[in-house]
XYZ file of C-alpha atoms in Angstrom:
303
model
C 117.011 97.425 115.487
C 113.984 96.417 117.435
C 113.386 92.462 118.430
C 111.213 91.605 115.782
C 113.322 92.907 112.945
C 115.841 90.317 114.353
C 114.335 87.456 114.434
C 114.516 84.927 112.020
C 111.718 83.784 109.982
C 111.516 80.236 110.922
C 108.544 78.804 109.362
C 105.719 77.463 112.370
C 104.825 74.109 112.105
C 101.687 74.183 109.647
C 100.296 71.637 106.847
C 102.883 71.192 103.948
C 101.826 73.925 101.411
C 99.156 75.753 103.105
C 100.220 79.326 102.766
C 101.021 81.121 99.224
C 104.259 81.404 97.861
C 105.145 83.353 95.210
C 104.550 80.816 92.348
C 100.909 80.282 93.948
C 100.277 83.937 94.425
C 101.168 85.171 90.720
C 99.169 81.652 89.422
C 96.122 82.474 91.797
C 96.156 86.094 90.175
C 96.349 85.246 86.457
C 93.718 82.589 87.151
C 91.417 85.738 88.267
C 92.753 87.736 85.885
C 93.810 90.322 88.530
C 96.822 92.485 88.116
C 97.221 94.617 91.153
C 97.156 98.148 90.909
C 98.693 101.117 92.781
C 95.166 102.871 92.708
C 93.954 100.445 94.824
C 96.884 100.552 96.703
C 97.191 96.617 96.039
C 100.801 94.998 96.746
C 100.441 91.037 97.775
C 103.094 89.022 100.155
C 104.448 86.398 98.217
C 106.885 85.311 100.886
C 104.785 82.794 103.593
C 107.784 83.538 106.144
C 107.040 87.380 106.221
C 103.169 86.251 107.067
C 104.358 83.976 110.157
C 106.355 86.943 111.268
C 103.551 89.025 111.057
C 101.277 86.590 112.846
C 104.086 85.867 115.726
C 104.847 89.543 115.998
C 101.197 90.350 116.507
C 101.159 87.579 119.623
C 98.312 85.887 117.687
C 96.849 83.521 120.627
C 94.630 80.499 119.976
C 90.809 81.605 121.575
C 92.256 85.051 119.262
C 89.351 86.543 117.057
C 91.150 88.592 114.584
C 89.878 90.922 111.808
C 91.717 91.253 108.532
C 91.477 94.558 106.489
C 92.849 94.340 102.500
C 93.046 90.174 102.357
C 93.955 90.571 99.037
C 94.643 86.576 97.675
C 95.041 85.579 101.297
C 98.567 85.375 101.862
C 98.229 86.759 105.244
C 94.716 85.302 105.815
C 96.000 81.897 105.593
C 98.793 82.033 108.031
C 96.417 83.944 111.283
C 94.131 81.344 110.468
C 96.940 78.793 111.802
C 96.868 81.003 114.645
C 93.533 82.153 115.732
C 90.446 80.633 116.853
C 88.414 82.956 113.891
C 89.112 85.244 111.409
C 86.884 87.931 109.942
C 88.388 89.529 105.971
C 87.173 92.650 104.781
C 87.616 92.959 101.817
C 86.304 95.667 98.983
C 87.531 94.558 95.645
C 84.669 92.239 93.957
C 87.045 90.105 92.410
C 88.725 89.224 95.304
C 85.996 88.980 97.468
C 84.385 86.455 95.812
C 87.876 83.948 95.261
C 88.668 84.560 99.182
C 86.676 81.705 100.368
C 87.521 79.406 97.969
C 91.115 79.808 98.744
C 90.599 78.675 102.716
C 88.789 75.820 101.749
C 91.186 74.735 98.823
C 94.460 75.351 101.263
C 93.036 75.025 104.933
C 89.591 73.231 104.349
C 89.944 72.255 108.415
C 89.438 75.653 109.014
C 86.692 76.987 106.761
C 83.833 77.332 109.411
C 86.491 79.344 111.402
C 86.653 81.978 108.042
C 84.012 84.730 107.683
C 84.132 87.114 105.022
C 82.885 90.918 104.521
C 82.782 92.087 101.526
C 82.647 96.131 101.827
C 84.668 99.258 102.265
C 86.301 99.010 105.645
C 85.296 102.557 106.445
C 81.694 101.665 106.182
C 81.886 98.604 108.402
C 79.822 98.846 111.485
C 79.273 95.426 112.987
C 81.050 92.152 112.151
C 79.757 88.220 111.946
C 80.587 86.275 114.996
C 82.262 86.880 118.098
C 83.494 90.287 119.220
C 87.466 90.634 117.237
C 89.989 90.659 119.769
C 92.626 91.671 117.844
C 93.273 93.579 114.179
C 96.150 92.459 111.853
C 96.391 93.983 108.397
C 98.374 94.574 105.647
C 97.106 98.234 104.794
C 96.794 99.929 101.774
C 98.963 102.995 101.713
C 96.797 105.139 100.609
C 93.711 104.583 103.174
C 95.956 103.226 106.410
C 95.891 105.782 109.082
C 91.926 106.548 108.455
C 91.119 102.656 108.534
C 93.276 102.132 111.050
C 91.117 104.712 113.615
C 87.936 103.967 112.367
C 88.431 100.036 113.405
C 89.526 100.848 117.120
C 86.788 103.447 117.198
C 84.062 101.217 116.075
C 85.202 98.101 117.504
C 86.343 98.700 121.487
C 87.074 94.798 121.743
C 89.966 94.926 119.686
C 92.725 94.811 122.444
C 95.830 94.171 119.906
C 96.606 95.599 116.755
C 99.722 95.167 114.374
C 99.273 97.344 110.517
C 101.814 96.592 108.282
C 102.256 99.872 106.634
C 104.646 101.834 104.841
C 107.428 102.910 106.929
C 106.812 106.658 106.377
C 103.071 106.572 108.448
C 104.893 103.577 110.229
C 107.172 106.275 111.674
C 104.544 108.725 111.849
C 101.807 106.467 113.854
C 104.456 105.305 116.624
C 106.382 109.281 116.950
C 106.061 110.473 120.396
C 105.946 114.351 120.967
C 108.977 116.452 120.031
C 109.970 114.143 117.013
C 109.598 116.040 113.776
C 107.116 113.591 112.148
C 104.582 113.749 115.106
C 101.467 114.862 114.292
C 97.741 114.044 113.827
C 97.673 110.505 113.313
C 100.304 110.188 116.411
C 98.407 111.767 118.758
C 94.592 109.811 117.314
C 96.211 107.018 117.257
C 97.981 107.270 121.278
C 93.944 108.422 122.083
C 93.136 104.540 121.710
C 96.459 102.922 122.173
C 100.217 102.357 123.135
C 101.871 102.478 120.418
C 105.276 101.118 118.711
C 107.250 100.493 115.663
C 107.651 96.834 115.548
C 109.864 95.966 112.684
C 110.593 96.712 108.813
C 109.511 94.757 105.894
C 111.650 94.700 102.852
C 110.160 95.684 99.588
C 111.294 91.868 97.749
C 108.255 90.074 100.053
C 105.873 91.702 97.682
C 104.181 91.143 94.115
C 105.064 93.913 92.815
C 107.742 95.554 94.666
C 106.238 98.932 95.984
C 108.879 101.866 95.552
C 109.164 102.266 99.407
C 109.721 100.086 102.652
C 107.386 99.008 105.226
C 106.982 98.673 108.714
C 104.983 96.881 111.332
C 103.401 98.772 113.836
C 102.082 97.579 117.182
C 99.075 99.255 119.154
C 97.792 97.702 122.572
C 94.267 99.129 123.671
C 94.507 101.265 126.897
C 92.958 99.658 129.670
C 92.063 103.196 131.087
C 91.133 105.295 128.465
C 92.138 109.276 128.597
C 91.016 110.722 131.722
C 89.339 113.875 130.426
C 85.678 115.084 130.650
C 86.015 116.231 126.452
C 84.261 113.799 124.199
C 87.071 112.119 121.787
C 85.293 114.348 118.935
C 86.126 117.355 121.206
C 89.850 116.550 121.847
C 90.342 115.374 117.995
C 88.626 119.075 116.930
C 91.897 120.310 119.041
C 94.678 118.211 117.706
C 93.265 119.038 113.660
C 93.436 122.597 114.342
C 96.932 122.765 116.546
C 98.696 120.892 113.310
C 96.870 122.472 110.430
C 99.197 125.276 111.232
C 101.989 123.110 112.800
C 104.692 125.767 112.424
C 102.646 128.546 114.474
C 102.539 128.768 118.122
C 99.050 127.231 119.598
C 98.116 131.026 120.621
C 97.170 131.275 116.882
C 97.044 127.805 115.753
C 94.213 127.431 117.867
C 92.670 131.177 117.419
C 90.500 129.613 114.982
C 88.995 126.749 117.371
C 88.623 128.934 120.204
C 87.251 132.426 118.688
C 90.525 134.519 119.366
C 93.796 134.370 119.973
C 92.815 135.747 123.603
C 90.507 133.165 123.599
C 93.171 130.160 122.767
C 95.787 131.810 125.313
C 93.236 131.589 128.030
C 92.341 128.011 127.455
C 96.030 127.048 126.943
C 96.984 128.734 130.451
C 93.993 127.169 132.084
C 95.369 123.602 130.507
C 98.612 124.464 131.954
C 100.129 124.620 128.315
C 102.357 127.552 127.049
C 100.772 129.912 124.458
C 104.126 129.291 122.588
C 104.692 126.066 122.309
C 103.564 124.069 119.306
C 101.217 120.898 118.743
C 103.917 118.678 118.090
C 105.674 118.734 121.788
C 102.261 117.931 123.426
C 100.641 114.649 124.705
C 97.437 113.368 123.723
C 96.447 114.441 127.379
C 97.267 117.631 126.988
C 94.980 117.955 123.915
C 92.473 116.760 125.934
C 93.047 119.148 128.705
C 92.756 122.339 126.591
C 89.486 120.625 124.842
C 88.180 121.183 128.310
C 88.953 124.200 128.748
C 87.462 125.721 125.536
C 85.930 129.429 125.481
C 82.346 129.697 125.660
C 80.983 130.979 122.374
C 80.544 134.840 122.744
C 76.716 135.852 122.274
C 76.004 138.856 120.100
C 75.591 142.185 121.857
C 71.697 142.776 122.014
C-alpha cells in the first residue's frame, strides 16, 4: 500500500462549509437539473475529504497555478482553490460551465478573482487565461483520460506536476514500467514527458453515482531533461503505436510495417542495440527513441 493510500483524510483547516458534501452536491445538481451520465463519463466526489487528499497528494503549493480538466459541480475545484494561488477549469458540458462560477463565488467568494474558467473540449485547448499552469490536477473522465492527459503536457511544457484521478485499470496502465503485462502505449507516452507513479486508490462510495470500478491517483513529475534522442516526439510515438499494435509479435515484424521490411526493422533494431525478438512491452521509452533514429531510408523506385 503506497503512502498516500494510508493516510488519513484529516480535513485542512478551510472556512466552515466551503467544499461540497454530498447533500450539497445532489441539491446543486437537481437545482440544474443535471443527472450525470456515463456517456459523458460524469461521476462527481461527494466526499470533501477525498478532494483534500487529492489536493495534499498532488503537493498543491501556494504561488501553484493549477489547471482543472472535468470540474464537474466543483467538488474538487473548491478544495485546490484553498491551495493554489489560481486555478484555471475546463470544462465542456454547457450546463456546467455556466453554474461553475457561481459556485466559487457562493462558497469561496475570497477567491473568485483567483478562478478562471474555459469552457471547451480539453483536446481543443491551446492557450489558457493567466499565468503559465504549473501543475494539472483532474478528476478524468474514463473514457477520454489517457488522450487528455498527453495532450495537456504536450501543449502546456510549464506544467511541472500532475496527479489524474483515474480509473484504476489506465491507473495501472499509465504508471507500468516495461516487462509488466499491462505496459503499453500510454506507459511509454506518458514516461516521454514524465516520471511516473501510482499514488493511491479511491473507493467507489466517494462518488455520485458509484461507478462500477475503482480508481486510482496517479502522479507524473515533468522531466527536467527531456529524452536525449535526435527523433522528434512524433517520430518516437510513430514507433511505440506500431511495436504494440501487434504486441504479441516480435519487433522484427511488429515494426516491418514502420520500417518497409522486416530486413528493414531488424537492421534498425540491431543498430538501436535492441533484439529483433524481443517485444514492445520490455523496452524503455529510450529505446523507442533509439530505433526512431535509426529508421530505414525509404527505398526509391528502380528507374
Amino acid at each position: 500500500m503506497s503512502t498516500a493510500e494510508q493516510q488519513p483524510d484529516n480535513p485542512a483547516p478551510s472556512t466552515p462549509d466551503a467544499l461540497l458534501g454530498p447533500a450539497d452536491v445532489r441539491e446543486l445538481a437537481a437545482a440544474l437539473g443535471v443527472r450525470p451520465t456515463k456517456q459523458k463519463g460524469q461521476n462527481f466526489v461527494i466526499d470533501a475529504n477525498t478532494v483534500r487528499r487529492i489536493v495534499r497528494t498532488a503537493e498543491v503549493r501556494p504561488d501553484d497555478v493549477v489547471v482543472e480538466v472535468g470540474p464537474g459541480l466543483g467538488s474538487l475545484t473548491l478544495a485546490l482553490l484553498e491551495a493554489a494561488d489560481r486555478v484555471v477549469a475546463v470544462e465542456i458540458d454547457d450546463i456546467l460551465a455556466a453554474a461553475l462560477p457561481a459556485t466559487i463565488e457562493a462558497r469561496m467568494p475570497a477567491k473568485k478573482d483567483r478562478f478562471a474558467l474555459v469552457h471547451s473540449d480539453a483536446m481543443l485547448v491551446t492557450e489558457l487565461p493567466g499565468p503559465p499552469p504549473t501543475a494539472l490536477v483532474a478528476n478524468l473522465p474514463y473514457n477520454v483520460a489517457v488522450p487528455v492527459l498527453l495532450t495537456m503536457l504536450d501543449r502546456f511544457p510549464s506544467i511541472e506536476r500532475t496527479l489524474v484521478m483515474v480509473q484504476a485499470e489506465v491507473a495501472d496502465r499509465l504508471a507500468a514500467e516495461p516487462g509488466n503485462k499491462v505496459y503499453g502505449v500510454p506507459s511509454v507516452k506518458a514516461n516521454w514527458y514524465a516520471h511516473v507513479k501510482r499514488a493511491g486508490a479511491i473507493g467507489r462510495k466517494v462518488f455520485w453515482p458509484a461507478p462500477n470500478v475503482d480508481s486510482g491517483l496517479v502522479s507524473l513529475v515533468r522531466r527536467t531533461e527531456p529524452i536525449r534522442t535526435t527523433a522528434s516526439k512524433e517520430e518516437v510515438f510513430a514507433v511505440v503505436d506500431a511495436a504494440f499494435a501487434q504486441r504479441r509479435k516480435t519487433l522484427r515484424a511488429a515494426l516491418a510495417g514502420w520500417a518497409g521490411s522486416a530486413a528493414g526493422a531488424e537492421a534498425a533494431l540491431v543498430a538501436a542495440g535492441v533484439s529483433p525478438q524481443a517485444r514492445g512491452e520490455s523496452l524503455t521509452v529510450e529505446q523507442f527513441a533509439a530505433i526512431a533514429e535509426h529508421k530505414p531510408a525509404p527505398e526509391r523506385p528502380a528507374l
